[in-house]
Short mmCIF file of C-alpha atoms and ligand atoms in Angstrom, two decimals:
data_model
loop_
_atom_site.label_atom_id
_atom_site.label_comp_id
_atom_site.label_asym_id
_atom_site.label_seq_id
_atom_site.Cartn_x
_atom_site.Cartn_y
_atom_site.Cartn_z
CA UNK A 1 -26.36 -30.99 31.07
CA UNK A 2 -28.36 -32.79 28.44
CA UNK A 3 -27.21 -35.14 25.69
CA UNK A 4 -27.41 -32.54 22.97
CA UNK A 5 -24.99 -30.25 24.67
CA UNK A 6 -22.59 -33.05 25.49
CA UNK A 7 -22.58 -34.34 21.92
CA UNK A 8 -21.94 -30.97 20.44
CA UNK A 9 -19.02 -31.21 18.10
CA UNK A 10 -16.41 -28.54 18.04
CA UNK A 11 -17.33 -26.10 15.36
CA UNK A 12 -15.56 -26.41 12.08
CA UNK A 13 -12.75 -24.03 11.61
CA UNK A 14 -14.00 -20.96 9.88
CA UNK A 15 -12.31 -20.03 6.69
CA UNK A 16 -10.47 -16.81 7.14
CA UNK A 17 -10.84 -14.61 4.15
CA UNK A 18 -7.50 -13.53 2.79
CA UNK A 19 -7.07 -9.82 2.84
CA UNK A 20 -7.56 -8.29 -0.57
CA UNK A 21 -4.31 -7.13 -2.05
CA UNK A 22 -4.02 -3.39 -1.77
CA UNK A 23 -4.03 -1.68 -5.09
CA UNK A 24 -0.71 -0.13 -5.99
CA UNK A 25 -0.59 3.60 -5.87
CA UNK A 26 -1.29 5.00 -9.35
CA UNK A 27 1.08 7.89 -8.82
CA UNK A 28 4.23 5.93 -7.98
CA UNK A 29 3.14 2.56 -9.35
CA UNK A 30 3.56 0.99 -5.96
CA UNK A 31 7.13 2.04 -5.37
CA UNK A 32 6.32 4.73 -2.82
CA UNK A 33 8.75 7.04 -4.55
CA UNK A 34 8.41 9.45 -7.39
CA UNK A 35 11.21 10.88 -9.46
CA UNK A 36 11.40 14.56 -9.90
CA UNK A 37 13.61 16.67 -12.05
CA UNK A 38 16.24 18.68 -10.28
CA UNK A 39 17.21 22.11 -11.53
CA UNK A 40 20.06 24.21 -10.25
CA UNK A 41 21.40 27.67 -10.84
CA UNK A 42 19.89 30.82 -12.24
CA UNK A 43 19.37 29.23 -15.61
CA UNK A 44 17.55 26.38 -13.99
CA UNK A 45 19.89 23.87 -15.51
CA UNK A 46 18.58 20.41 -15.28
CA UNK A 47 21.03 18.22 -13.40
CA UNK A 48 19.11 15.04 -13.17
CA UNK A 49 16.41 13.33 -11.34
CA UNK A 50 15.92 12.71 -7.70
CA UNK A 51 13.52 10.41 -6.05
CA UNK A 52 11.21 11.69 -3.44
CA UNK A 53 8.49 10.39 -1.27
CA UNK A 54 5.26 9.89 -3.13
CA UNK A 55 2.78 12.32 -1.69
CA UNK A 56 -0.22 10.38 -2.91
CA UNK A 57 0.46 7.34 -0.78
CA UNK A 58 3.07 8.83 1.55
CA UNK A 59 5.61 6.22 0.60
CA UNK A 60 3.51 3.18 1.27
CA UNK A 61 3.12 2.33 -2.41
CA UNK A 62 -0.53 1.52 -1.88
CA UNK A 63 -3.39 3.47 -3.28
CA UNK A 64 -5.00 5.52 -0.55
CA UNK A 65 -8.33 4.11 0.50
CA UNK A 66 -11.05 6.25 1.95
ZN1 ZN B 101 2.40 6.56 -4.30
#
């Protein structure tokens, strides 16, 4: 073992890059849910809105990345 090796300082802690924030899903605005209108009956009467899983991000609320 030579002097250089012995005197080697412990390496400085590397800065860990923070993960970039995932972009919110444009379809559900990051909520993971989308509201859809519910119709019932033969006349297709509108009874209100129901939330459903966002199919663009599959409920994660994050824009899909490929
Ligand atoms: Zn979504």
